Short mmCIF file of C-alpha atoms and ligand atoms in Angstrom, two decimals:
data_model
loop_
_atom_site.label_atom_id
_atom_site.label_comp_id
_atom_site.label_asym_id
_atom_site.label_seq_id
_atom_site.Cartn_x
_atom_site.Cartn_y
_atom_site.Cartn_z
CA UNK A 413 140.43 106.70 113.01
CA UNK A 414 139.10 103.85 114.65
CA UNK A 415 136.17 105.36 115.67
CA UNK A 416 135.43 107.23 112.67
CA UNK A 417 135.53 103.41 110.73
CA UNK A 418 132.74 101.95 113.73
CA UNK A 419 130.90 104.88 113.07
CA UNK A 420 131.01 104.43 108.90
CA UNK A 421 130.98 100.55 108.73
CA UNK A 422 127.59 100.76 111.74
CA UNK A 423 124.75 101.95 109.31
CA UNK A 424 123.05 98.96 108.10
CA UNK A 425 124.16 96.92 110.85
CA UNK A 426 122.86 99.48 113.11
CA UNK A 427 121.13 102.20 111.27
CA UNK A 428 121.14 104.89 113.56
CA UNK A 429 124.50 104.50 114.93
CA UNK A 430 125.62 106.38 112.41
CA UNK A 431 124.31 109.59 114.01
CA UNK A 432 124.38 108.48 117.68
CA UNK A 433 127.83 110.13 118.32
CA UNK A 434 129.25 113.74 118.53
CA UNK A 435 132.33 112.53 117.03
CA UNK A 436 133.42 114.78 114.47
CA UNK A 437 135.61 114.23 110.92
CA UNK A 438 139.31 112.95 112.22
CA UNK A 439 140.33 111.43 109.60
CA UNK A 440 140.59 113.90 106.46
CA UNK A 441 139.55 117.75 106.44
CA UNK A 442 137.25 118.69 103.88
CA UNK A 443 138.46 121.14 101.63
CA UNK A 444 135.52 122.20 100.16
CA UNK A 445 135.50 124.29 97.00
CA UNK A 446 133.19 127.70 96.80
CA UNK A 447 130.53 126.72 95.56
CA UNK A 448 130.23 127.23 91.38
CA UNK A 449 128.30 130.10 90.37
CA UNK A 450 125.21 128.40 89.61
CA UNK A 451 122.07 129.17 89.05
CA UNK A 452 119.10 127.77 90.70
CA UNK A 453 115.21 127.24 89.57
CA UNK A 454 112.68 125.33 91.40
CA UNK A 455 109.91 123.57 89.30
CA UNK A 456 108.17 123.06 92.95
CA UNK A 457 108.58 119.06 93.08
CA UNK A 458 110.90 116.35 93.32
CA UNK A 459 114.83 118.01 92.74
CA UNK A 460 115.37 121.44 90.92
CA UNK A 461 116.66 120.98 87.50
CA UNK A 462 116.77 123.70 84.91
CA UNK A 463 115.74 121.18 82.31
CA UNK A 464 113.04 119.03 84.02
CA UNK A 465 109.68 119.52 82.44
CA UNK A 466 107.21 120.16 85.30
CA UNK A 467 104.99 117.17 85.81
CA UNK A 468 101.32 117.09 86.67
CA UNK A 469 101.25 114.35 88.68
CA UNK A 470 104.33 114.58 91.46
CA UNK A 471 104.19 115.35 94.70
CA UNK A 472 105.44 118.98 95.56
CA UNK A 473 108.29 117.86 97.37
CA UNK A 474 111.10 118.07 98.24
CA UNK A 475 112.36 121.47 96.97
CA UNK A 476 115.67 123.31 96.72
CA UNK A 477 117.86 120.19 96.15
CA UNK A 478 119.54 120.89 92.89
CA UNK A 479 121.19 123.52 91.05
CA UNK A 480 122.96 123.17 87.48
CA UNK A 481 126.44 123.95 86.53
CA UNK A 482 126.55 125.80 82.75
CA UNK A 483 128.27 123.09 81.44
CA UNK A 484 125.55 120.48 81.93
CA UNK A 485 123.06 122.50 79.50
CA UNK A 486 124.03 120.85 77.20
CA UNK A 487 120.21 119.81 75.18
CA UNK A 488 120.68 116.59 73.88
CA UNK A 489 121.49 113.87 76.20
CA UNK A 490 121.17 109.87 75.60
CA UNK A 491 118.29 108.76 76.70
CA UNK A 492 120.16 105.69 78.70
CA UNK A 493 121.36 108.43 80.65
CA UNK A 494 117.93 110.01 81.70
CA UNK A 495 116.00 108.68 84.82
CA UNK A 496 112.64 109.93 86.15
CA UNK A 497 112.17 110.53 90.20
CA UNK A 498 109.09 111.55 91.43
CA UNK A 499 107.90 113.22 87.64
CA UNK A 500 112.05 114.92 87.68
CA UNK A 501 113.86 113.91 85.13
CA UNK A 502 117.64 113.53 85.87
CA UNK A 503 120.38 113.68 83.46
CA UNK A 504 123.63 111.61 84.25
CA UNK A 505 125.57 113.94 84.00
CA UNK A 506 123.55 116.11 86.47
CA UNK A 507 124.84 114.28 89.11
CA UNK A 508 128.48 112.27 87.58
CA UNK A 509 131.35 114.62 87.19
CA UNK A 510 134.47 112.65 86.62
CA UNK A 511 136.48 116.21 86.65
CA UNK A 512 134.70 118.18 89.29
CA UNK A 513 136.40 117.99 92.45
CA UNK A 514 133.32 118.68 94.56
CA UNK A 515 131.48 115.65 93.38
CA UNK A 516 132.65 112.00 94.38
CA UNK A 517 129.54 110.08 92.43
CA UNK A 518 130.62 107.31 90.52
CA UNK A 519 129.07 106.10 87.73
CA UNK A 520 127.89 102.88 89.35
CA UNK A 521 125.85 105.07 92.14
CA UNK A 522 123.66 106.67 89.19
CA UNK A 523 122.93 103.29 87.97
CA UNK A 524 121.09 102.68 91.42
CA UNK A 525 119.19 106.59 91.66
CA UNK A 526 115.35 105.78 90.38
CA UNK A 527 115.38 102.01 91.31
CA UNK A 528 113.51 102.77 93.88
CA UNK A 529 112.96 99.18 95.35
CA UNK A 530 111.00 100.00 98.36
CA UNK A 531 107.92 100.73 95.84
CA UNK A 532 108.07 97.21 94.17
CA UNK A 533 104.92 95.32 96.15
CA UNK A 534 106.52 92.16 96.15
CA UNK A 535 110.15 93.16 96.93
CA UNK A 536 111.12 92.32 100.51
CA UNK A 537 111.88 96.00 100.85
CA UNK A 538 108.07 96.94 99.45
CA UNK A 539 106.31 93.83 101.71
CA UNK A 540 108.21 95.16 104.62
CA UNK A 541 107.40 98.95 103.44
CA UNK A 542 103.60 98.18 103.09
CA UNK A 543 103.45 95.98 106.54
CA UNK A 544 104.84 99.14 108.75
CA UNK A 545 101.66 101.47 106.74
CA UNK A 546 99.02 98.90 107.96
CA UNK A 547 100.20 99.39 111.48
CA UNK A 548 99.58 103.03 111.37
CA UNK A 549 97.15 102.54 109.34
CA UNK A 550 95.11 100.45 111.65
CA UNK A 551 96.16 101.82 114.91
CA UNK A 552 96.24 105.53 113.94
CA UNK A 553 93.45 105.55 111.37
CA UNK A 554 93.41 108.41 108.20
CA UNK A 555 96.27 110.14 110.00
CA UNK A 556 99.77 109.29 108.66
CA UNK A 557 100.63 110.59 105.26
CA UNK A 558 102.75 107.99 103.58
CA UNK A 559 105.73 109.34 101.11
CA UNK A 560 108.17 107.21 99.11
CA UNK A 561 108.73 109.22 96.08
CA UNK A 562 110.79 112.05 97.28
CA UNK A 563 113.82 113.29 95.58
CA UNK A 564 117.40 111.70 96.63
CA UNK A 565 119.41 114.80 95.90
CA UNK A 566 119.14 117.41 98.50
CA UNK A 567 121.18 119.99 100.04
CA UNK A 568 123.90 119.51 102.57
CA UNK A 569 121.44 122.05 104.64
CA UNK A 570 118.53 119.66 104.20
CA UNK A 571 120.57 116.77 104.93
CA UNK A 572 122.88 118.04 107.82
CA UNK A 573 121.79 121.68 109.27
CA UNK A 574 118.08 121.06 109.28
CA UNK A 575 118.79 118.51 111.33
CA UNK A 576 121.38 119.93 113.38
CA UNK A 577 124.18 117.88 112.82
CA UNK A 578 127.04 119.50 113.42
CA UNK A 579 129.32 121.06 111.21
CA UNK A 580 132.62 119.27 112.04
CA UNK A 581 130.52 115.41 112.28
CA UNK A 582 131.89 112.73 110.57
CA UNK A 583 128.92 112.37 108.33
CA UNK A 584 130.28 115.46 106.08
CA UNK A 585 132.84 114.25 105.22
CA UNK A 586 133.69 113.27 101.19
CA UNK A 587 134.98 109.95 102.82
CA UNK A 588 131.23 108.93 104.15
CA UNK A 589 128.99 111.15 101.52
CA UNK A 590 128.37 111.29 97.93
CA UNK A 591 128.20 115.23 97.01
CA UNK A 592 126.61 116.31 93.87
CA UNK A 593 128.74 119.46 94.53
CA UNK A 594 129.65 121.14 97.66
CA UNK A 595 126.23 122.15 98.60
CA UNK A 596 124.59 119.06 97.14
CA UNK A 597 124.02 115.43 98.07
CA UNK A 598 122.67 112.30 97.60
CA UNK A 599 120.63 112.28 100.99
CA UNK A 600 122.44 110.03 103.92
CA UNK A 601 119.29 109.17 105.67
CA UNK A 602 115.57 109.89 105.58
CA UNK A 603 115.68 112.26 108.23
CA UNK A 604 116.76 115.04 105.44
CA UNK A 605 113.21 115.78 104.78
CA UNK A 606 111.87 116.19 108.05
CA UNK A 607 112.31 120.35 108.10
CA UNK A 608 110.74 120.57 105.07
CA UNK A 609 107.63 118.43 106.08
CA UNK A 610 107.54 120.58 108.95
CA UNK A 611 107.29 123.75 107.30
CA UNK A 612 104.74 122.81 105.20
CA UNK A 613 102.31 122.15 108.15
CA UNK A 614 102.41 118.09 107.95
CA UNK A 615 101.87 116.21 111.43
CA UNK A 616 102.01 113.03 110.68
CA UNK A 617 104.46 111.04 108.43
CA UNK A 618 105.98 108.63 107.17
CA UNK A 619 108.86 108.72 104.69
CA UNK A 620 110.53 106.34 103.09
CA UNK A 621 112.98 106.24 100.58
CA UNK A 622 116.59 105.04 99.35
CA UNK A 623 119.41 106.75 100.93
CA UNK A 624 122.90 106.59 100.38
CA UNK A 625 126.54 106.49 101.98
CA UNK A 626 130.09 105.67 101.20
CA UNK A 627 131.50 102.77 102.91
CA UNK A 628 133.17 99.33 103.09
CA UNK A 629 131.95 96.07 101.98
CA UNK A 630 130.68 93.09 103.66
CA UNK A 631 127.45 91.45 103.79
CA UNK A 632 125.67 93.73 105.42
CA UNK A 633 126.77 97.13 103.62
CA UNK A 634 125.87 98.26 100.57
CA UNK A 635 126.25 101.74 99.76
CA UNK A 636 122.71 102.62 99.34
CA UNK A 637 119.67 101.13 101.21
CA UNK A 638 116.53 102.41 102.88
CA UNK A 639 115.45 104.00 105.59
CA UNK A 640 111.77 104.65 106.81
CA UNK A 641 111.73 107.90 108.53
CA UNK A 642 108.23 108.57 111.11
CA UNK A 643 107.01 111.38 112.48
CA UNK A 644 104.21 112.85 114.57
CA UNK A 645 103.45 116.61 116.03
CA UNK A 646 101.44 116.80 119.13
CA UNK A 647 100.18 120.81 120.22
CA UNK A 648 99.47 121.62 123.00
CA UNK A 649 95.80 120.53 123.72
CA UNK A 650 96.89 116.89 123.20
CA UNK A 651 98.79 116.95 126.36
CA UNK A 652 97.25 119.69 128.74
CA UNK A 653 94.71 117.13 130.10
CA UNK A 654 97.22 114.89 131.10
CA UNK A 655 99.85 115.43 134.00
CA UNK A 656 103.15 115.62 132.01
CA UNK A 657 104.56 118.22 129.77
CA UNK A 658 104.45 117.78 126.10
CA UNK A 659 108.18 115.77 125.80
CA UNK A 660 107.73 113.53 128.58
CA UNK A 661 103.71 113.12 126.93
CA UNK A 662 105.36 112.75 123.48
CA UNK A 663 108.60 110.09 124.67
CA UNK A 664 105.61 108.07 126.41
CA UNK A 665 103.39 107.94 122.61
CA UNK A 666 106.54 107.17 120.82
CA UNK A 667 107.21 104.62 123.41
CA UNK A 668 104.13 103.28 123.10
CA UNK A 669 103.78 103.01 119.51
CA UNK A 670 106.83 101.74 118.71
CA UNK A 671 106.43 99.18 120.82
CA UNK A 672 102.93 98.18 119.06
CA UNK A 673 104.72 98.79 115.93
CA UNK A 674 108.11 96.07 116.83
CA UNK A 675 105.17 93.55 118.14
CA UNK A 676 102.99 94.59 114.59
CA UNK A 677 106.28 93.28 112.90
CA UNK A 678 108.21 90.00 115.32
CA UNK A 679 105.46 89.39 117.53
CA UNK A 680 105.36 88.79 121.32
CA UNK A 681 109.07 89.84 121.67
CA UNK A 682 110.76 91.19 124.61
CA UNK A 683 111.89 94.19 124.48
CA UNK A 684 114.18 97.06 125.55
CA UNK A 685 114.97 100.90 125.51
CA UNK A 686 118.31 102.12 125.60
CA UNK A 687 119.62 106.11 125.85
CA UNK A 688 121.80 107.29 122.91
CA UNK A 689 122.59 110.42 121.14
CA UNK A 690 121.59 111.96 118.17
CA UNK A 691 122.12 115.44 116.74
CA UNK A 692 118.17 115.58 116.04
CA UNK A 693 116.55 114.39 119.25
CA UNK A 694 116.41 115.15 122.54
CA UNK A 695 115.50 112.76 124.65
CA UNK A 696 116.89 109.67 122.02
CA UNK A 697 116.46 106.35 122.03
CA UNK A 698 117.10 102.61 120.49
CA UNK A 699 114.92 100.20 120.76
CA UNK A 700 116.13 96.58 121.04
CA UNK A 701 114.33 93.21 120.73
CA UNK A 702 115.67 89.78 121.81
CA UNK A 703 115.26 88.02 118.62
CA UNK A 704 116.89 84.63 117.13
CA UNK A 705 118.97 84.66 120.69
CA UNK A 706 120.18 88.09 120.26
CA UNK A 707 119.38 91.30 121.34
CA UNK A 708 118.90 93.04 117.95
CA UNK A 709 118.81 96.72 117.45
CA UNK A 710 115.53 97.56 115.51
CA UNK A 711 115.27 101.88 115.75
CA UNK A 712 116.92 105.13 116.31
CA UNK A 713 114.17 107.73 117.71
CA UNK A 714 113.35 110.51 120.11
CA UNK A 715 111.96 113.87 120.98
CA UNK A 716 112.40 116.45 117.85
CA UNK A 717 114.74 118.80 119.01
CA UNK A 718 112.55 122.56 119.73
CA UNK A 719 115.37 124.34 117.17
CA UNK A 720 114.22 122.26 113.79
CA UNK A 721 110.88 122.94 114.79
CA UNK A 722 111.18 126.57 115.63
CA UNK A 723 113.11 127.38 112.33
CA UNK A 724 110.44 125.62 110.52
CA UNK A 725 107.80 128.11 112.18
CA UNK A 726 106.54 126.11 114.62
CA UNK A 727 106.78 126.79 118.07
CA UNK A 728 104.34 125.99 120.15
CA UNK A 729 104.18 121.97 119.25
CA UNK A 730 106.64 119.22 120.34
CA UNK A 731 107.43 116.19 118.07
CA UNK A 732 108.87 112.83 118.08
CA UNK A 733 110.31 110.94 115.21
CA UNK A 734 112.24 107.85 114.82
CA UNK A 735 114.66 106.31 111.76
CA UNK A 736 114.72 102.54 110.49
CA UNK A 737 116.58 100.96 108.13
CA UNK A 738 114.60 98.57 106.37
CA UNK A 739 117.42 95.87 104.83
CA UNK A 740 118.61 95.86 108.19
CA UNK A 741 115.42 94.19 109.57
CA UNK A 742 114.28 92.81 106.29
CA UNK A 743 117.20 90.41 106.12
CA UNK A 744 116.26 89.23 109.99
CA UNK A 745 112.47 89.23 109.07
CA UNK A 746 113.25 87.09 105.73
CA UNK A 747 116.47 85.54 106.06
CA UNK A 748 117.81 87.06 103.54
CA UNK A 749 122.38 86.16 104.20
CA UNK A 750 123.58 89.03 101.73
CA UNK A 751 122.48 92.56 101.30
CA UNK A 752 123.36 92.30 97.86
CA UNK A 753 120.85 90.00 96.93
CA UNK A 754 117.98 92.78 97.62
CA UNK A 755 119.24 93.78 94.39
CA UNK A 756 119.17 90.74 92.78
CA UNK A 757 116.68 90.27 89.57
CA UNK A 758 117.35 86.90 89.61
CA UNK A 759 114.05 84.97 89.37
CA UNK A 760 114.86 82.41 91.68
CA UNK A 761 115.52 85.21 94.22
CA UNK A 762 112.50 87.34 92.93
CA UNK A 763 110.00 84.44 93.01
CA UNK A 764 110.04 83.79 96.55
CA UNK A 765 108.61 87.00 97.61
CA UNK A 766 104.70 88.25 97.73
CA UNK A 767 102.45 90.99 98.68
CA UNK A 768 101.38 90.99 102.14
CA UNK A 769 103.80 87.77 103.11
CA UNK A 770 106.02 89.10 105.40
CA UNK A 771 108.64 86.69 106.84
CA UNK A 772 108.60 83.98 104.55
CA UNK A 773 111.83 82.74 105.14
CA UNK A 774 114.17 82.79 102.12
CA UNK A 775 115.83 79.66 100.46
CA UNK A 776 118.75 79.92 99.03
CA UNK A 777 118.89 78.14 95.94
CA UNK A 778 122.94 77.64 96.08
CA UNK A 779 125.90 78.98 97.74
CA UNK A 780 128.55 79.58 95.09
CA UNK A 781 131.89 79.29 95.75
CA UNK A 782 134.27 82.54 97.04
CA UNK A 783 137.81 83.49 95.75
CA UNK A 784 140.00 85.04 97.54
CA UNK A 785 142.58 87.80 96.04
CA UNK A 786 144.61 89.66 98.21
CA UNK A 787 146.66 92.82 96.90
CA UNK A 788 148.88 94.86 98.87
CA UNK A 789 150.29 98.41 98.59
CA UNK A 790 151.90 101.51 100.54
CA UNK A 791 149.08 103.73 101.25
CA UNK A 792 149.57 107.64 101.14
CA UNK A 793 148.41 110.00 103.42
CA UNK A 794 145.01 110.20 101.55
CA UNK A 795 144.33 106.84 101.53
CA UNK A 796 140.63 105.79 102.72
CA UNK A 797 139.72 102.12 102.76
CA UNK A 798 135.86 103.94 101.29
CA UNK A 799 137.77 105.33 98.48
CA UNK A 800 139.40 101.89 98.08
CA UNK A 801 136.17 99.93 97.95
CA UNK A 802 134.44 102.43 95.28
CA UNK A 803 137.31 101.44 93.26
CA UNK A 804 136.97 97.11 93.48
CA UNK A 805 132.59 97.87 93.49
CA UNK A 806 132.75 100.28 90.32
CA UNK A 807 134.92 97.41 88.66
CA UNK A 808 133.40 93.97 90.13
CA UNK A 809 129.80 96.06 91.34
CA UNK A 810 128.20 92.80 92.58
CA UNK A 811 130.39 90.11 92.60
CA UNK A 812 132.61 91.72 95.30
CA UNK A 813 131.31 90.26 98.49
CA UNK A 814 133.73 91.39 100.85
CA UNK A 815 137.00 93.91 101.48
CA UNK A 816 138.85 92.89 104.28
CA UNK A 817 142.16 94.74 105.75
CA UNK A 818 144.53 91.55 106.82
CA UNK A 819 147.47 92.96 106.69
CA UNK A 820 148.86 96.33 108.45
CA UNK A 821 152.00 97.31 109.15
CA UNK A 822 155.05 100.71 109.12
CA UNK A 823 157.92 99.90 108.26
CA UNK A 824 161.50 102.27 109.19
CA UNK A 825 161.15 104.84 106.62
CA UNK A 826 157.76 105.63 108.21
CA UNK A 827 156.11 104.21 104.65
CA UNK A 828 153.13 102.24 105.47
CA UNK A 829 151.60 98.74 103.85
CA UNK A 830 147.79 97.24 103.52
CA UNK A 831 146.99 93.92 102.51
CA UNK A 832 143.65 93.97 101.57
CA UNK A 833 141.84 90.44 100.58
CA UNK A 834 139.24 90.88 98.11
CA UNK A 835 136.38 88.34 98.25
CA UNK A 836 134.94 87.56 94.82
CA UNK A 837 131.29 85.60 94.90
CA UNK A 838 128.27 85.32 92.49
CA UNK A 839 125.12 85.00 94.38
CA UNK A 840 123.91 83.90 90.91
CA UNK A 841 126.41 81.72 89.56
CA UNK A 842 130.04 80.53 89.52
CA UNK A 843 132.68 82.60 88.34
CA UNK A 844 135.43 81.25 86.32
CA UNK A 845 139.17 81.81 87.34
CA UNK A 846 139.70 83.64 84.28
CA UNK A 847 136.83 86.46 84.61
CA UNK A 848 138.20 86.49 87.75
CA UNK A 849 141.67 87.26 87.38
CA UNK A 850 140.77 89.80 84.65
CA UNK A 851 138.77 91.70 87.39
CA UNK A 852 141.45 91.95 90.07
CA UNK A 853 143.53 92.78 87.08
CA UNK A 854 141.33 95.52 86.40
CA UNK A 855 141.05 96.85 89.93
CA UNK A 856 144.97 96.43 90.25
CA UNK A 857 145.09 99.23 87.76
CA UNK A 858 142.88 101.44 89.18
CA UNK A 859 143.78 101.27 92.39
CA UNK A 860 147.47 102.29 91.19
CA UNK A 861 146.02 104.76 88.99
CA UNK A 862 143.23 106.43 91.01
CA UNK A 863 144.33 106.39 94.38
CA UNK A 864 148.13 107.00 93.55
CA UNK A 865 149.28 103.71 96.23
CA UNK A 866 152.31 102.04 94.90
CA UNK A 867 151.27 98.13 93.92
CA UNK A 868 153.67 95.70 96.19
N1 LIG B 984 118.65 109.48 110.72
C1 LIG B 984 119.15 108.45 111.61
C2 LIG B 984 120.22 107.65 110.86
O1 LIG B 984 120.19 107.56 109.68
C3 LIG B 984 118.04 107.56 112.11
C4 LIG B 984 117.12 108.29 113.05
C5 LIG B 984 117.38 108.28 114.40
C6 LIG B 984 116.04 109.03 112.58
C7 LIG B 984 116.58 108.97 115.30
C8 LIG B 984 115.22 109.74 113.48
C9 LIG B 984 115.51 109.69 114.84
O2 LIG B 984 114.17 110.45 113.07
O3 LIG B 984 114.70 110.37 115.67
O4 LIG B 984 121.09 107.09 111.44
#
């Protein structure tokens, strides 16, 4: 249990952790349904949806995410409840389904699918975005394609087997990933499109997009951020003339230009490779900087494992590829003290930010005051401190700043009590003691309610 918790809580902290362990699902099995008898069409871009009108304009990727249960043709839907992804059109209640067991998305997830913040030019997320393309841009000239529009919903074999994670990993699990259905997700890293991109002949790529995962809170977790996903194919004439084979020739390049690429983005920092594990890559590695007195975790990456590239038709090439996650180094880059406030549309966050201005340090123009509410309950044998936190974010979204177990304990009849302290904070604003109250009320209720925990 503990383990399974470092692995959830390490994402944005330390984005690749996630995947860097064979540890599979301990903590709940997943009982997943058959899947519904659904149909499936593919309009060739973006997600699959039976009632998408092809666009013109989108790019033809990625396929084969979606499929439509009967009872979501429904023809008229309010328009509040439509967003557009990559020229898709998605329906709310595509992807919320309060009474299907085989999908977990709450409401306040769609509100964030389409917001797409890493294509906003003077977002922290976009400056950072754009400042990573000029370095390939400039050092690898005309040869990385960029993409940032691709669809979040995918399929659990485009976001796990592609990529060879395992089929007992933790990352399957309802506890750490929103399903659509049972063979539908909202993807839990970038990496979901690599097989794809593959298949389709691309070489060299980057991809970058919003990705999402279930979680706890703090200030450094949110359950969706983004990840930029790179890529590049060498064949075999890149690395005959030289003296090693094509993985040792590829884990020197990716070396190489990471390196550039950390320098590109902190400057003359020193630096440091460390071996890991991850389902995709073989060799893997992190790469640290020393940065701000600490040794600071900036990419996952390695050698493409030969099986994704062999089922996607390509055998005689080797690949390497490596994952960041971009809050994670924004808020080091830019000072930013709360991943919430990437989501902020507050001006006097909004303001501070420009176009090709990367690491201009953020000001923070007050620091509100926190309260504190603690709550406490027996848990039941389904209990999931995730489940727990969907709960307080659906009802308080951003004003929850922090969940915090601080109280644990059995007692003789084997029944078992959390104290959980809820920490309430506008980055905004103060909140009054009354809104406040009337929140924890709120999530009082539906904890009781929802997660069937008897209030002590
Ligand atoms: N997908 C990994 C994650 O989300 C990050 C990553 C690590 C991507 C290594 C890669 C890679 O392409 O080679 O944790």
């Amino acid at each position: 249990m503990l383990i399974q918790r470092a692995l959830s809580r390490a994402h944005v902290l330390s984005t690749s952790r996630y995947f860097s362990s064979l540890s599979s699902i301990q903590m709940q099995t997943i009982n997943l349904p058959k899947s519904p008898p659904f149909s499936f069409s593919s309009n060739n871009h973006g997600c699959n949806f039976l009632k998408s009108k092809p666009s013109s304009v989108s790019s033809p990727y990625s396929t084969a995410a979606f499929s439509l249960g009967k009872s979501n043709r429904k023809g008229v839907v309010p328009l509040a409840a439509l967003l557009q992804i990559g020229g898709v059109q998605i329906a709310k209640d595509d992807v919320v389904k309060e009474n299907d067991p085989t999908n977990n998305v709450p409401d306040s997830i769609f509100a964030k699918l389409g917001m797409q913040l890493h294509r906003r030019e003077n977002h922290p997320l976009g400056i950072l975005k754009k400042t990573i393309y000029d370095y390939f841009d400039i050092n690898f000239p005309g040869k990385f394609e960029k993409f940032d529009d691709l669809c979040p919903i995918v399929t659990v074999k485009q976001n796990f087997d592609d990529v060879l994670v395992p089929p007992d990993h933790v990352s399957r699990s309802y506890n750490d990933t929103y399903y659509v259905n049972s063979d539908t997700v909202l993807r839990c890293h970038t990496s979901a499109h690599q097989a794809e991109l593959f298949r389709n002949g691309h070489t060299h790529f980057l991809v970058t997009g919003d990705v999402y995962r279930r979680d706890s809170i703090d200030g450094t977790h949110y359950p969706v951020f983004h990840q930029m996903e790179g890529v590049r194919v060498f064949s075999p004439e890149d690395w005959s003339g030289s003296d090693m084979d094509g993985t040792a020739y590829a884990a020197a390049d990716l070396k190489r230009s990471l390196e550039g690429l950390a320098k590109h983005l902190f400057g003359a920092v020193e630096m440091r490779w460390v071996d890991t594990y991850f389902p995709f890559t073989n060799p893997s590695y992190e790469l640290e900087i020393f940065f701000q007195g600490k040794w600071l975790e900036v990419l996952g990456c390695g050698v493409t494992e030969q099986a994704i590239l062999r089922a996607s038709g390509r055998t005689d090439i080797v690949a390497w590829a490596f994952g960041l996650g971009l809050e994670r180094l924004a808020m080091v880059l830019f000072d930013i003290p709360d991943i919430r406030l990437f989501w902020s549309s507050d001006e006097r966050f909004t303001s501070q930010f420009s176009e090709g201005k990367l690491g201009v340090k953020f000001k923070p123009f007050s620091k509100f005051p926190p309260c504190y509410k603690d709550m406490s309950f027996w848990i039941n044998d389904g209990f999931t401190e995730n489940n727990l936190c969907e709960i307080v974010r659906g009802i308080a979204g951003d004003l929850v700043e922090e969940v915090t177990l601080i109280d644990n304990f059995t007692n003789k009849k084997g029944m078992t009590s959390h104290c959980y302290r809820i920490t309430y904070r506008s980055m905004e604003r103060s909140l009054t003691d009354d809104e406040i109250n009337e929140l924890q009320e709120q999530v009082r209720e539906a904890v009781q309610n929802k997660l069937n925990v008897v209030l002590r």
